[in-house]
Amino acid sequence: MTQFIGTDIIGASTAINDSTTPGLVNGDGLYIAAGVNVVSTDFQGVQSSTIDNYAITVAGSIIAESEAIRFRRSDATAVMDFDISVLASGSIFSQDEYGINLFNDGDQSLVTGRINVTNAGSIGTSGRAGMFLGAATTTVVNNSGHIWTNADDDFFNNAIRVIGSDFVRITNTGLIETTAFDDSLSVSSINDVAAISIHGAGVFAGSLARVVNSGTVTGATHSFYSSMETVQLINLGVMNGIVQTGGVSGTTFLLRNAGDINGNIRPKGPEAAYLGFLRTIWR
């Protein structure tokens, strides 16, 4: 059953969790109506450590001091099944943490399920990553809006960060950006500041990241980083910042570029194929 939120919920405590009214029930969902604000001035907007199957549609806004949306499990047997949809009128914002945090801290080689985020509005933070997702069989992001972070503390400062998913697909026709600056150029630092970061920890063998960009992806130093076993990047739009793969021996990188890449391309791995360079800009 989907619960309709038609009036503002504003307070210091977590706005919606397992024990609030309205509350969260596994397998159900929330619809936050246009013009409605779900706000926590001290904690999370929507939060649970027990829910593993839920859907949220945001036409209004979720604003929080900590994570705006947090479903964080610690059970490798849990099947992650989440659908988050932010409509064009919708927005998600965290002051100090992740805009969206959907993650299972259990053994990443055992975790299954799917995570799906569709954004036509705004998802952002001044604290860490705009979205921290993972430890599911499949993680899919479709963005036609704005996903961003203006954090800069060299720790999980990506607009989108995915860890421990076997298959990751990101499609961008909007804007994905971070202002975080990498001042050390170490792999761990790059992983923390790239606008899009997809990490193969715990699931490297057979893992695949596929990113299709026809919008704009901007990083202060790096637009894209991935350490999955196979990385497929198709750029039809604009990528501002270095494109880099590696950190794990054995990464295969396939790049097709028919747009603009304003930054160096730094592959690491035994095989790298460059297909269709038409308008690449090197700096």
mmCIF file of N, CA and C in Angstrom, residues 174-249:
data_model
loop_
_atom_site.group_PDB
_atom_site.id
_atom_site.type_symbol
_atom_site.label_atom_id
_atom_site.label_comp_id
_atom_site.label_asym_id
_atom_site.label_seq_id
_atom_site.Cartn_x
_atom_site.Cartn_y
_atom_site.Cartn_z
ATOM 1 N N GLY A 174 20.623 14.717 -17.947
ATOM 2 C CA GLY A 174 20.560 15.968 -17.200
ATOM 3 C C GLY A 174 21.935 16.434 -16.789
ATOM 4 N N LEU A 175 22.085 16.808 -15.506
ATOM 5 C CA LEU A 175 23.336 17.334 -14.975
ATOM 6 C C LEU A 175 23.722 16.563 -13.719
ATOM 7 N N ILE A 176 24.963 16.037 -13.710
ATOM 8 C CA ILE A 176 25.545 15.362 -12.546
ATOM 9 C C ILE A 176 26.837 16.091 -12.237
ATOM 10 N N GLU A 177 26.986 16.604 -10.996
ATOM 11 C CA GLU A 177 28.175 17.411 -10.739
ATOM 12 C C GLU A 177 28.614 17.368 -9.283
ATOM 13 N N THR A 178 29.936 17.515 -9.110
ATOM 14 C CA THR A 178 30.539 17.669 -7.791
ATOM 15 C C THR A 178 31.576 18.769 -7.849
ATOM 16 N N THR A 179 31.718 19.485 -6.751
ATOM 17 C CA THR A 179 32.758 20.512 -6.663
ATOM 18 C C THR A 179 33.962 20.018 -5.874
ATOM 19 N N ALA A 180 33.935 18.754 -5.425
ATOM 20 C CA ALA A 180 35.028 18.201 -4.614
ATOM 21 C C ALA A 180 36.317 18.146 -5.428
ATOM 22 N N PHE A 181 37.413 18.566 -4.815
ATOM 23 C CA PHE A 181 38.697 18.676 -5.514
ATOM 24 C C PHE A 181 39.675 17.637 -4.990
ATOM 25 N N ASP A 182 40.260 16.844 -5.918
ATOM 26 C CA ASP A 182 41.256 15.847 -5.537
ATOM 27 C C ASP A 182 42.631 16.495 -5.493
ATOM 28 N N ASP A 183 43.205 16.580 -4.306
ATOM 29 C CA ASP A 183 44.498 17.242 -4.179
ATOM 30 C C ASP A 183 45.656 16.274 -3.970
ATOM 31 N N SER A 184 45.388 14.947 -4.053
ATOM 32 C CA SER A 184 46.466 13.985 -3.850
ATOM 33 C C SER A 184 46.671 13.059 -5.049
ATOM 34 N N LEU A 185 45.625 12.882 -5.864
ATOM 35 C CA LEU A 185 45.651 12.004 -7.036
ATOM 36 C C LEU A 185 45.879 10.535 -6.685
ATOM 37 N N SER A 186 45.690 10.158 -5.413
ATOM 38 C CA SER A 186 45.725 8.746 -5.045
ATOM 39 C C SER A 186 44.431 8.094 -5.491
ATOM 40 N N VAL A 187 44.468 6.751 -5.689
ATOM 41 C CA VAL A 187 43.262 6.057 -6.146
ATOM 42 C C VAL A 187 42.126 6.235 -5.148
ATOM 43 N N SER A 188 42.441 6.149 -3.847
ATOM 44 C CA SER A 188 41.389 6.287 -2.847
ATOM 45 C C SER A 188 40.782 7.679 -2.885
ATOM 46 N N SER A 189 41.595 8.681 -3.124
ATOM 47 C CA SER A 189 41.083 10.047 -3.187
ATOM 48 C C SER A 189 40.257 10.260 -4.437
ATOM 49 N N ILE A 190 40.717 9.749 -5.576
ATOM 50 C CA ILE A 190 39.966 9.870 -6.823
ATOM 51 C C ILE A 190 38.598 9.206 -6.669
ATOM 52 N N ASN A 191 38.579 8.040 -6.032
ATOM 53 C CA ASN A 191 37.339 7.323 -5.797
ATOM 54 C C ASN A 191 36.352 8.166 -4.996
ATOM 55 N N ASP A 192 36.862 9.074 -4.184
ATOM 56 C CA ASP A 192 36.028 9.888 -3.315
ATOM 57 C C ASP A 192 35.548 11.184 -3.955
ATOM 58 N N VAL A 193 36.153 11.617 -5.057
ATOM 59 C CA VAL A 193 35.815 12.937 -5.590
ATOM 60 C C VAL A 193 35.261 12.919 -7.008
ATOM 61 N N ALA A 194 35.340 11.803 -7.729
ATOM 62 C CA ALA A 194 34.784 11.764 -9.085
ATOM 63 C C ALA A 194 33.284 12.017 -9.041
ATOM 64 N N ALA A 195 32.767 12.730 -10.023
ATOM 65 C CA ALA A 195 31.330 13.009 -10.049
ATOM 66 C C ALA A 195 30.530 11.708 -10.030
ATOM 67 N N ILE A 196 30.955 10.718 -10.826
ATOM 68 C CA ILE A 196 30.385 9.376 -10.801
ATOM 69 C C ILE A 196 31.485 8.411 -10.401
ATOM 70 N N SER A 197 31.270 7.640 -9.341
ATOM 71 C CA SER A 197 32.248 6.663 -8.877
ATOM 72 C C SER A 197 31.550 5.317 -8.700
ATOM 73 N N ILE A 198 32.071 4.290 -9.382
ATOM 74 C CA ILE A 198 31.489 2.945 -9.318
ATOM 75 C C ILE A 198 32.603 1.979 -8.929
ATOM 76 N N HIS A 199 32.471 1.398 -7.743
ATOM 77 C CA HIS A 199 33.545 0.615 -7.146
ATOM 78 C C HIS A 199 33.157 -0.853 -7.097
ATOM 79 N N GLY A 200 34.092 -1.732 -7.517
ATOM 80 C CA GLY A 200 33.798 -3.148 -7.602
ATOM 81 C C GLY A 200 34.143 -3.949 -6.370
ATOM 82 N N ALA A 201 34.258 -3.309 -5.224
ATOM 83 C CA ALA A 201 34.642 -4.021 -3.999
ATOM 84 C C ALA A 201 33.686 -5.162 -3.697
ATOM 85 N N GLY A 202 34.245 -6.360 -3.488
ATOM 86 C CA GLY A 202 33.447 -7.514 -3.091
ATOM 87 C C GLY A 202 32.739 -8.224 -4.219
ATOM 88 N N VAL A 203 32.673 -7.610 -5.420
ATOM 89 C CA VAL A 203 31.922 -8.218 -6.528
ATOM 90 C C VAL A 203 32.706 -8.137 -7.838
ATOM 91 N N PHE A 204 34.031 -7.965 -7.770
ATOM 92 C CA PHE A 204 34.797 -7.634 -8.971
ATOM 93 C C PHE A 204 34.607 -8.637 -10.097
ATOM 94 N N ALA A 205 34.743 -9.925 -9.822
ATOM 95 C CA ALA A 205 34.674 -10.932 -10.879
ATOM 96 C C ALA A 205 33.297 -10.912 -11.548
ATOM 97 N N GLY A 206 33.270 -10.630 -12.845
ATOM 98 C CA GLY A 206 32.013 -10.603 -13.590
ATOM 99 C C GLY A 206 31.238 -9.311 -13.479
ATOM 100 N N SER A 207 31.754 -8.322 -12.772
ATOM 101 C CA SER A 207 31.003 -7.082 -12.570
ATOM 102 C C SER A 207 31.051 -6.201 -13.813
ATOM 103 N N LEU A 208 29.993 -5.406 -14.004
ATOM 104 C CA LEU A 208 29.859 -4.567 -15.192
ATOM 105 C C LEU A 208 29.270 -3.225 -14.814
ATOM 106 N N ALA A 209 29.924 -2.158 -15.253
ATOM 107 C CA ALA A 209 29.382 -0.808 -15.132
ATOM 108 C C ALA A 209 29.148 -0.269 -16.531
ATOM 109 N N ARG A 210 27.934 0.206 -16.790
ATOM 110 C CA ARG A 210 27.599 0.770 -18.101
ATOM 111 C C ARG A 210 27.019 2.166 -17.883
ATOM 112 N N VAL A 211 27.683 3.170 -18.409
ATOM 113 C CA VAL A 211 27.249 4.555 -18.239
ATOM 114 C C VAL A 211 27.034 5.164 -19.615
ATOM 115 N N VAL A 212 25.857 5.747 -19.807
ATOM 116 C CA VAL A 212 25.530 6.436 -21.054
ATOM 117 C C VAL A 212 25.200 7.884 -20.702
ATOM 118 N N ASN A 213 26.007 8.799 -21.200
ATOM 119 C CA ASN A 213 25.807 10.217 -20.906
ATOM 120 C C ASN A 213 25.488 10.989 -22.172
ATOM 121 N N SER A 214 24.325 11.631 -22.192
ATOM 122 C CA SER A 214 24.019 12.585 -23.253
ATOM 123 C C SER A 214 23.679 13.944 -22.661
ATOM 124 N N GLY A 215 23.955 14.075 -21.364
ATOM 125 C CA GLY A 215 23.797 15.349 -20.680
ATOM 126 C C GLY A 215 25.161 15.908 -20.335
ATOM 127 N N THR A 216 25.335 16.344 -19.071
ATOM 128 C CA THR A 216 26.604 16.902 -18.611
ATOM 129 C C THR A 216 27.004 16.253 -17.297
ATOM 130 N N VAL A 217 28.261 15.820 -17.226
ATOM 131 C CA VAL A 217 28.847 15.278 -16.000
ATOM 132 C C VAL A 217 30.081 16.112 -15.683
ATOM 133 N N THR A 218 30.115 16.733 -14.496
ATOM 134 C CA THR A 218 31.190 17.661 -14.169
ATOM 135 C C THR A 218 31.795 17.330 -12.809
ATOM 136 N N GLY A 219 33.124 17.207 -12.779
ATOM 137 C CA GLY A 219 33.865 17.080 -11.538
ATOM 138 C C GLY A 219 34.946 18.135 -11.485
ATOM 139 N N ALA A 220 35.314 18.570 -10.298
ATOM 140 C CA ALA A 220 36.371 19.576 -10.174
ATOM 141 C C ALA A 220 37.684 19.050 -10.739
ATOM 142 N N THR A 221 37.953 17.762 -10.546
ATOM 143 C CA THR A 221 39.129 17.128 -11.160
ATOM 144 C C THR A 221 38.739 15.920 -12.004
ATOM 145 N N HIS A 222 37.801 15.073 -11.514
ATOM 146 C CA HIS A 222 37.428 13.835 -12.196
ATOM 147 C C HIS A 222 35.926 13.793 -12.454
ATOM 148 N N SER A 223 35.564 13.495 -13.689
ATOM 149 C CA SER A 223 34.144 13.309 -13.999
ATOM 150 C C SER A 223 33.702 11.874 -13.746
ATOM 151 N N PHE A 224 34.627 10.904 -13.893
ATOM 152 C CA PHE A 224 34.220 9.489 -13.834
ATOM 153 C C PHE A 224 35.378 8.631 -13.344
ATOM 154 N N TYR A 225 35.035 7.683 -12.459
ATOM 155 C CA TYR A 225 35.995 6.676 -12.010
ATOM 156 C C TYR A 225 35.255 5.366 -11.785
ATOM 157 N N SER A 226 35.870 4.247 -12.210
ATOM 158 C CA SER A 226 35.286 2.941 -11.924
ATOM 159 C C SER A 226 36.375 1.885 -11.815
ATOM 160 N N SER A 227 36.158 0.933 -10.888
ATOM 161 C CA SER A 227 37.072 -0.195 -10.740
ATOM 162 C C SER A 227 36.334 -1.522 -10.927
ATOM 163 N N MET A 228 35.235 -1.504 -11.688
ATOM 164 C CA MET A 228 34.535 -2.749 -12.004
ATOM 165 C C MET A 228 35.358 -3.564 -12.997
ATOM 166 N N GLU A 229 35.034 -4.857 -13.150
ATOM 167 C CA GLU A 229 35.822 -5.689 -14.064
ATOM 168 C C GLU A 229 35.676 -5.209 -15.503
ATOM 169 N N THR A 230 34.435 -4.892 -15.916
ATOM 170 C CA THR A 230 34.195 -4.339 -17.246
ATOM 171 C C THR A 230 33.512 -2.989 -17.094
ATOM 172 N N VAL A 231 34.079 -1.982 -17.755
ATOM 173 C CA VAL A 231 33.536 -0.626 -17.707
ATOM 174 C C VAL A 231 33.209 -0.197 -19.121
ATOM 175 N N GLN A 232 31.949 0.147 -19.373
ATOM 176 C CA GLN A 232 31.503 0.624 -20.674
ATOM 177 C C GLN A 232 31.000 2.056 -20.507
ATOM 178 N N LEU A 233 31.655 2.986 -21.182
ATOM 179 C CA LEU A 233 31.274 4.389 -21.095
ATOM 180 C C LEU A 233 30.955 4.905 -22.493
ATOM 181 N N ILE A 234 29.716 5.351 -22.674
ATOM 182 C CA ILE A 234 29.282 5.945 -23.940
ATOM 183 C C ILE A 234 28.957 7.404 -23.666
ATOM 184 N N ASN A 235 29.719 8.295 -24.263
ATOM 185 C CA ASN A 235 29.510 9.724 -24.037
ATOM 186 C C ASN A 235 29.024 10.399 -25.307
ATOM 187 N N LEU A 236 27.801 10.914 -25.240
ATOM 188 C CA LEU A 236 27.213 11.671 -26.340
ATOM 189 C C LEU A 236 27.037 13.130 -25.952
ATOM 190 N N GLY A 237 27.405 13.445 -24.713
ATOM 191 C CA GLY A 237 27.204 14.787 -24.198
ATOM 192 C C GLY A 237 28.522 15.434 -23.835
ATOM 193 N N VAL A 238 28.583 15.992 -22.625
ATOM 194 C CA VAL A 238 29.776 16.698 -22.150
ATOM 195 C C VAL A 238 30.224 16.094 -20.832
ATOM 196 N N MET A 239 31.521 15.788 -20.733
ATOM 197 C CA MET A 239 32.113 15.318 -19.484
ATOM 198 C C MET A 239 33.279 16.232 -19.166
ATOM 199 N N ASN A 240 33.163 16.948 -18.052
ATOM 200 C CA ASN A 240 34.194 17.884 -17.620
ATOM 201 C C ASN A 240 34.989 17.262 -16.479
ATOM 202 N N GLY A 241 36.242 16.900 -16.753
ATOM 203 C CA GLY A 241 37.072 16.263 -15.751
ATOM 204 C C GLY A 241 37.658 14.964 -16.270
ATOM 205 N N ILE A 242 38.681 14.474 -15.595
ATOM 206 C CA ILE A 242 39.396 13.263 -15.984
ATOM 207 C C ILE A 242 38.471 12.054 -15.934
ATOM 208 N N VAL A 243 38.602 11.168 -16.915
ATOM 209 C CA VAL A 243 37.920 9.876 -16.937
ATOM 210 C C VAL A 243 38.964 8.825 -16.600
ATOM 211 N N GLN A 244 38.735 8.050 -15.540
ATOM 212 C CA GLN A 244 39.766 7.121 -15.076
ATOM 213 C C GLN A 244 39.147 5.799 -14.655
ATOM 214 N N THR A 245 39.844 4.709 -14.962
ATOM 215 C CA THR A 245 39.450 3.386 -14.484
ATOM 216 C C THR A 245 40.658 2.754 -13.815
ATOM 217 N N GLY A 246 40.417 1.678 -13.059
ATOM 218 C CA GLY A 246 41.521 0.945 -12.477
ATOM 219 C C GLY A 246 41.441 0.880 -10.978
ATOM 220 N N GLY A 247 42.591 0.651 -10.395
ATOM 221 C CA GLY A 247 42.652 0.431 -8.961
ATOM 222 C C GLY A 247 42.576 -1.040 -8.618
ATOM 223 N N VAL A 248 42.051 -1.826 -9.565
ATOM 224 C CA VAL A 248 41.980 -3.281 -9.418
ATOM 225 C C VAL A 248 42.565 -3.893 -10.681
ATOM 226 N N SER A 249 43.496 -4.824 -10.554
ATOM 227 C CA SER A 249 44.100 -5.455 -11.715
ATOM 228 C C SER A 249 43.051 -6.259 -12.473
#
